[in-house]
C-alpha atoms as a printed R data frame, in Angstrom:
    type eleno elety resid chain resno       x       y       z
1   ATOM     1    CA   UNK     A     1  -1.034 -28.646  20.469
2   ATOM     2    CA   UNK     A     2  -1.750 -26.608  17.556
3   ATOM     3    CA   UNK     A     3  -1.786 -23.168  19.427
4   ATOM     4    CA   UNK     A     4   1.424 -24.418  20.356
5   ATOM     5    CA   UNK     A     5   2.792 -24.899  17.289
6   ATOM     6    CA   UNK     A     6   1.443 -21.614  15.855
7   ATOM     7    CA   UNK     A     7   2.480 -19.496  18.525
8   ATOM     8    CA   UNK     A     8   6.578 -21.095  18.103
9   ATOM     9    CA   UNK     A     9   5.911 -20.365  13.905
10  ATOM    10    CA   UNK     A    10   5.052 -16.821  14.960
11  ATOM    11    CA   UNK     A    11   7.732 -15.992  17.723
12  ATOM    12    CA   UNK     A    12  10.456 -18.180  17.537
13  ATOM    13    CA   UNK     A    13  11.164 -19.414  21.150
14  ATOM    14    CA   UNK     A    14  14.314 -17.784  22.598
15  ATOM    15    CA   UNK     A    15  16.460 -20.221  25.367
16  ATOM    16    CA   UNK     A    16  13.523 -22.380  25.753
17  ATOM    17    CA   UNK     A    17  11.585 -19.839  27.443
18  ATOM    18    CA   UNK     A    18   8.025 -21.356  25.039
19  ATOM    19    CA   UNK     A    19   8.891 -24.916  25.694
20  ATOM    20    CA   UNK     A    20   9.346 -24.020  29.656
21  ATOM    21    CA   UNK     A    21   5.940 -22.329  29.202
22  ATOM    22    CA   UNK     A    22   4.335 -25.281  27.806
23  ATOM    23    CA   UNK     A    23   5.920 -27.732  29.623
24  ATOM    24    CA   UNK     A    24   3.745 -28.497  32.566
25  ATOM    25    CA   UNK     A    25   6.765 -30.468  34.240
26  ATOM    26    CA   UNK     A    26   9.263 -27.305  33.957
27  ATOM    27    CA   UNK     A    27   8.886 -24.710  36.601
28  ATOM    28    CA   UNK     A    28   6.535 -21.818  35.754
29  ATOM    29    CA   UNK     A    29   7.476 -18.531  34.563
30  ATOM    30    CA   UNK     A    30   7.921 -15.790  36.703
31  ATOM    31    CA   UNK     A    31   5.788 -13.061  35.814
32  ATOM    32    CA   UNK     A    32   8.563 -10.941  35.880
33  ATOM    33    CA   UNK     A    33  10.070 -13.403  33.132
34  ATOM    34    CA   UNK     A    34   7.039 -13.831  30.776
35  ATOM    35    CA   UNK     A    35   6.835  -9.892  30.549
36  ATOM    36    CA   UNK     A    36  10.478  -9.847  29.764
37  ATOM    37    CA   UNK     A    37  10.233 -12.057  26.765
38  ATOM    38    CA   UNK     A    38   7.333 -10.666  25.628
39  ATOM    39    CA   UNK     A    39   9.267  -7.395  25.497
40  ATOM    40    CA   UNK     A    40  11.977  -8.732  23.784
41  ATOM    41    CA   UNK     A    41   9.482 -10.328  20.963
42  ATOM    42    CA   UNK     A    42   7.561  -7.098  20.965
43  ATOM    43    CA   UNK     A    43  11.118  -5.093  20.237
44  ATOM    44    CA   UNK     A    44  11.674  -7.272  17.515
45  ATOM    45    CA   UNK     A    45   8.840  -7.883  15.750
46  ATOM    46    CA   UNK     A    46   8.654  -3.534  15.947
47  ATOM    47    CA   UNK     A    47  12.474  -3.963  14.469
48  ATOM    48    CA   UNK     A    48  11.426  -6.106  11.856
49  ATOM    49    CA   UNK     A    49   8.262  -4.296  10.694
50  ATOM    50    CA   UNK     A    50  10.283  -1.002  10.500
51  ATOM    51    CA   UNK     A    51  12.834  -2.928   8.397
52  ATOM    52    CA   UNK     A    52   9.902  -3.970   5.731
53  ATOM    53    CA   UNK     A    53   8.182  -0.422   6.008
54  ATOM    54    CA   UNK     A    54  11.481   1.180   5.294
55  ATOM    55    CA   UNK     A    55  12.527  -1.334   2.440
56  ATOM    56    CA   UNK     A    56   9.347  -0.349   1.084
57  ATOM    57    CA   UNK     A    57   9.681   3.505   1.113
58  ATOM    58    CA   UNK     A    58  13.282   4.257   0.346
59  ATOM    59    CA   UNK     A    59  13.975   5.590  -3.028
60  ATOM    60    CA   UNK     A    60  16.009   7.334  -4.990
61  ATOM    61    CA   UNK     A    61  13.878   7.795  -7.861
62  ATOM    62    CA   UNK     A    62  11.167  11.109  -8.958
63  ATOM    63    CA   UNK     A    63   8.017  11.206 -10.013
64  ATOM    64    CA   UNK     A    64   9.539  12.133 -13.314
65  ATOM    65    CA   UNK     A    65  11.938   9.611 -13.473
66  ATOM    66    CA   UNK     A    66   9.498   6.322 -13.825
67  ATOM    67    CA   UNK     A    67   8.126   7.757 -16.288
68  ATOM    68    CA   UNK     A    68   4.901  10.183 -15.245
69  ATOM    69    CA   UNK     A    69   3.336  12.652 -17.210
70  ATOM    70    CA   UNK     A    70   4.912  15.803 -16.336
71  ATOM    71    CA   UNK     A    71   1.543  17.095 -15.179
72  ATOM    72    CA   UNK     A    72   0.758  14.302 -13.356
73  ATOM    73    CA   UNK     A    73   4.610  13.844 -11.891
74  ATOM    74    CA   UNK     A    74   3.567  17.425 -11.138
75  ATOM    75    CA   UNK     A    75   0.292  16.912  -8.425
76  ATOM    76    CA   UNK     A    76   2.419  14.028  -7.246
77  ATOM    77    CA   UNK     A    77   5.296  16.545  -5.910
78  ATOM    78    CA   UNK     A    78   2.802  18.607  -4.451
79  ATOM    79    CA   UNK     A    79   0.979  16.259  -2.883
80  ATOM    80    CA   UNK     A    80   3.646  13.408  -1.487
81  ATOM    81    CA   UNK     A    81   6.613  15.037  -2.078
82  ATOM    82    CA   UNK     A    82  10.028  15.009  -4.106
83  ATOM    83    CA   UNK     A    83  10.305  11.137  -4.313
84  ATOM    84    CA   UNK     A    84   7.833   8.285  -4.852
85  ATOM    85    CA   UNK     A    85   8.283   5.147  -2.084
86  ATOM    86    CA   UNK     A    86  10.123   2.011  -3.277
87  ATOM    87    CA   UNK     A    87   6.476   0.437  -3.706
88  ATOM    88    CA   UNK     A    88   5.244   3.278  -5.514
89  ATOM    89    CA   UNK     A    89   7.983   3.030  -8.319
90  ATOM    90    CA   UNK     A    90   7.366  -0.606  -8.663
91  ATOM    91    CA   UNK     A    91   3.818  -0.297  -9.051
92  ATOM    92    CA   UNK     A    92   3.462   2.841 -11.340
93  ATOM    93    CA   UNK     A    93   6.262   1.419 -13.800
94  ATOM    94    CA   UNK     A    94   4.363  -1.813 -14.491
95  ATOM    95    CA   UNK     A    95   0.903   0.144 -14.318
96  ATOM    96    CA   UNK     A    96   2.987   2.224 -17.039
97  ATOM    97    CA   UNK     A    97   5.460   0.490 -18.781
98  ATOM    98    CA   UNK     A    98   4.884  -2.748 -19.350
99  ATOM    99    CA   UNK     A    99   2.845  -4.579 -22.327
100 ATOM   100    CA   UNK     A   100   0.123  -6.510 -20.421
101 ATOM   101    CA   UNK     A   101  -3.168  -5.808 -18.922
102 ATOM   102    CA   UNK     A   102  -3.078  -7.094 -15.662
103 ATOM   103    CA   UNK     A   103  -1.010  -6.041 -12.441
104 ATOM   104    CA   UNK     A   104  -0.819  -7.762  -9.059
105 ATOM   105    CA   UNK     A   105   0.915  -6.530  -6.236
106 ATOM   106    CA   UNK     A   106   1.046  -6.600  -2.916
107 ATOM   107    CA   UNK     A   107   3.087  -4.425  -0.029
108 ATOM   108    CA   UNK     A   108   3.126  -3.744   3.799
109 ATOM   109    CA   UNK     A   109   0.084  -1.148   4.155
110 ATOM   110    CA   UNK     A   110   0.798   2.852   4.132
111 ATOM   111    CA   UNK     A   111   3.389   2.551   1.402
112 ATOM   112    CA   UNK     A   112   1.371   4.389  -1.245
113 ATOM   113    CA   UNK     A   113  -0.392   1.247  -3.386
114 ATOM   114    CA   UNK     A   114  -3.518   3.371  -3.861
115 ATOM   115    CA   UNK     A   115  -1.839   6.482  -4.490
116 ATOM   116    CA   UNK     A   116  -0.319   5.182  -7.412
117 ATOM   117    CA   UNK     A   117  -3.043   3.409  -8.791
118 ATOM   118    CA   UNK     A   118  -4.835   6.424  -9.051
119 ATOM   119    CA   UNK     A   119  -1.285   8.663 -10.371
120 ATOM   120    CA   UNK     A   120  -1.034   5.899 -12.767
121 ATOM   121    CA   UNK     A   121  -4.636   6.273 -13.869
122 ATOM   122    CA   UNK     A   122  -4.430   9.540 -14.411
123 ATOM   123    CA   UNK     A   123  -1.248   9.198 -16.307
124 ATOM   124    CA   UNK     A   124  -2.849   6.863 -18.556
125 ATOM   125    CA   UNK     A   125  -6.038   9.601 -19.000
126 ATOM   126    CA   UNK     A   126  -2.964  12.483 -19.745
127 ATOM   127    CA   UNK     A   127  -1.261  10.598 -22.388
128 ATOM   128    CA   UNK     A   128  -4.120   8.990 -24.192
129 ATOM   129    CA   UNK     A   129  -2.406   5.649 -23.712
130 ATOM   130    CA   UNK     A   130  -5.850   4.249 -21.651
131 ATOM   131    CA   UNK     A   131  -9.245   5.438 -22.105
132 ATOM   132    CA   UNK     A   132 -11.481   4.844 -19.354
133 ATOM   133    CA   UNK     A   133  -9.345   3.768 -16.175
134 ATOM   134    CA   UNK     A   134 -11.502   1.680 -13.451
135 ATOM   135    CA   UNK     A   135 -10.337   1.248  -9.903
136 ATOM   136    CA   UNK     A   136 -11.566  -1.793  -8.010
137 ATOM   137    CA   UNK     A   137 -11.519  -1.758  -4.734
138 ATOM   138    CA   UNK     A   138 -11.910  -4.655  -1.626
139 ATOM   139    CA   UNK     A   139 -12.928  -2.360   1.034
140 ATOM   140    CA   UNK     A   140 -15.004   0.683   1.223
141 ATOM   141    CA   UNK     A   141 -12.384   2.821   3.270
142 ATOM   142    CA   UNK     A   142  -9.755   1.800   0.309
143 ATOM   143    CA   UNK     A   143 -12.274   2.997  -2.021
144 ATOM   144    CA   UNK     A   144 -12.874   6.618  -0.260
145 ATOM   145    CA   UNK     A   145  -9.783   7.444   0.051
146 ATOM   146    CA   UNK     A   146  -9.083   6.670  -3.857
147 ATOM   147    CA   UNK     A   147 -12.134   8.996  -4.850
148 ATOM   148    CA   UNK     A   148 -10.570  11.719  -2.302
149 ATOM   149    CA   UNK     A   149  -7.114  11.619  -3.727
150 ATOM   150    CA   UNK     A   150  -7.948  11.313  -6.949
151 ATOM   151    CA   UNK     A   151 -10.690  14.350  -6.084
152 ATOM   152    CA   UNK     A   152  -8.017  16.331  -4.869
153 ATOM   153    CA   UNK     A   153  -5.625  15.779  -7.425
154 ATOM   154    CA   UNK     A   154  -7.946  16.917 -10.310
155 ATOM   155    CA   UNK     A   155  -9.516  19.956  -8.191
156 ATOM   156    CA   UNK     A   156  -7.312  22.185  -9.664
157 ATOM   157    CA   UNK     A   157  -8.843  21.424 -13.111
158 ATOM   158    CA   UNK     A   158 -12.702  22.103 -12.151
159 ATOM   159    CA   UNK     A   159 -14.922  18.914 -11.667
160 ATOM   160    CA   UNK     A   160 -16.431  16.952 -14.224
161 ATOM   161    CA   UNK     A   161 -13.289  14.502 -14.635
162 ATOM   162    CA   UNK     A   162 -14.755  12.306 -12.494
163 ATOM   163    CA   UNK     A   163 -17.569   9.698 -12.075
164 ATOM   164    CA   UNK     A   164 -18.448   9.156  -8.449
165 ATOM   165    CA   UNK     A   165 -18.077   5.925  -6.593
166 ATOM   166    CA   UNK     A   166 -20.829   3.708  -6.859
167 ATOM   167    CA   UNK     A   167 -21.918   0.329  -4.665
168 ATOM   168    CA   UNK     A   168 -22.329  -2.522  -6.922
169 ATOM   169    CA   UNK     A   169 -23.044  -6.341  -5.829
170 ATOM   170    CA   UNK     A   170 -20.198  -7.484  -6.963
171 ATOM   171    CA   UNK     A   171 -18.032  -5.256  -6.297
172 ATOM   172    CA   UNK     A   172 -17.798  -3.068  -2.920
173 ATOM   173    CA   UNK     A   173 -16.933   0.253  -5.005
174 ATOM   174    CA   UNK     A   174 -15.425   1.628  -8.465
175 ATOM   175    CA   UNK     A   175 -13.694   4.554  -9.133
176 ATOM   176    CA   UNK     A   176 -13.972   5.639 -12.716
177 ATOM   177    CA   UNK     A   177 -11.519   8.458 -13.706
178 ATOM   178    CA   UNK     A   178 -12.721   9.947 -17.242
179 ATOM   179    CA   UNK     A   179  -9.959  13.048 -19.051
180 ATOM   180    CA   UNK     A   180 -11.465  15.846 -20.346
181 ATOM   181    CA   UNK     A   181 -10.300  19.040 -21.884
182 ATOM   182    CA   UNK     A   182  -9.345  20.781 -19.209
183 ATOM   183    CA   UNK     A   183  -7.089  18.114 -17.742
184 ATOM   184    CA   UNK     A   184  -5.817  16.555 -21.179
């Protein structure tokens, strides 16, 4: 059936162990062998998750080197470190670099996405190349921890940078980061 079908496109049978499964003419599984191959499929779908988290975090590049404000390259050492992730360079450079307006991009989840939405906001605030920067948001949680970074960032230059979060209808939150003299 469908399940079927779904299940196969999701973990590839190994020596006909799904087929058996389904079969209802092919012996059973033991369930000493159905907790075997589920092992094996849970070892490699681990494998291959670490293999997309990793090719999404290596780097060799700085904070400096795509191209950060030196103040802002700055509160990103401190805060994550010597090196962005893979995503993170990606991201920031066409947040930063390139000659359009709009940006989508998508990556495996802890990689950094919001962090550098909110370094490349603030990049944008430090060299007057973006006035008011707005960060949109799907989900609440997403949203709170941009306002907290991007709270924690600025805190060393006093409050008043930054316009709070705010629920709208059609929008779950904004973040709204605003330069001032202090951080300018």
């Amino acid at each position: 059936g469908a399940a079927a079908e779904g299940d196969d496109a999701l973990l590839p049978a190994e020596e006909g162990a799904v087929d058996e499964a389904m079969d209802p003419m092919a012996p059973a599984l033991s369930n000493a062998e159905a907790h075997a191959v589920a092992q094996r499929r849970l070892a490699e779908a681990e494998e291959a998750r670490d293999q997309l988290v990793t090719s999404s975090t290596e780097s060799s590049e700085t904070w400096d080197s795509i191209g950060l404000d030196s103040t802002v390259a700055e509160l990103a050492r401190r805060r994550f470190g010597r090196k962005p992730t893979a995503a993170q360079v990606r991201l920031i450079r066409a947040l930063i670099h390139e000659d359009h307006r709009d940006v989508l991009f998508s990556s495996v989840t802890g990689c950094g996405k919001t962090a550098a939405l909110v370094l490349a906001a603030l990049h944008g605030v430090r060299t007057e190349s973006s006035g008011v920067n707005f960060i949109v948001c799907r989900t609440r949680d997403v949203a709170y921890a941009a306002k907290c970074l991007a709270e924690s960032l600025l805190k060393p230059f006093g409050s008043g940078y930054f316009v709070d979060a705010e629920e709208r209808d059609d929008a779950d939150w904004l973040l709204c980061l605003e330069g001032s003299d202090r951080f300018e």
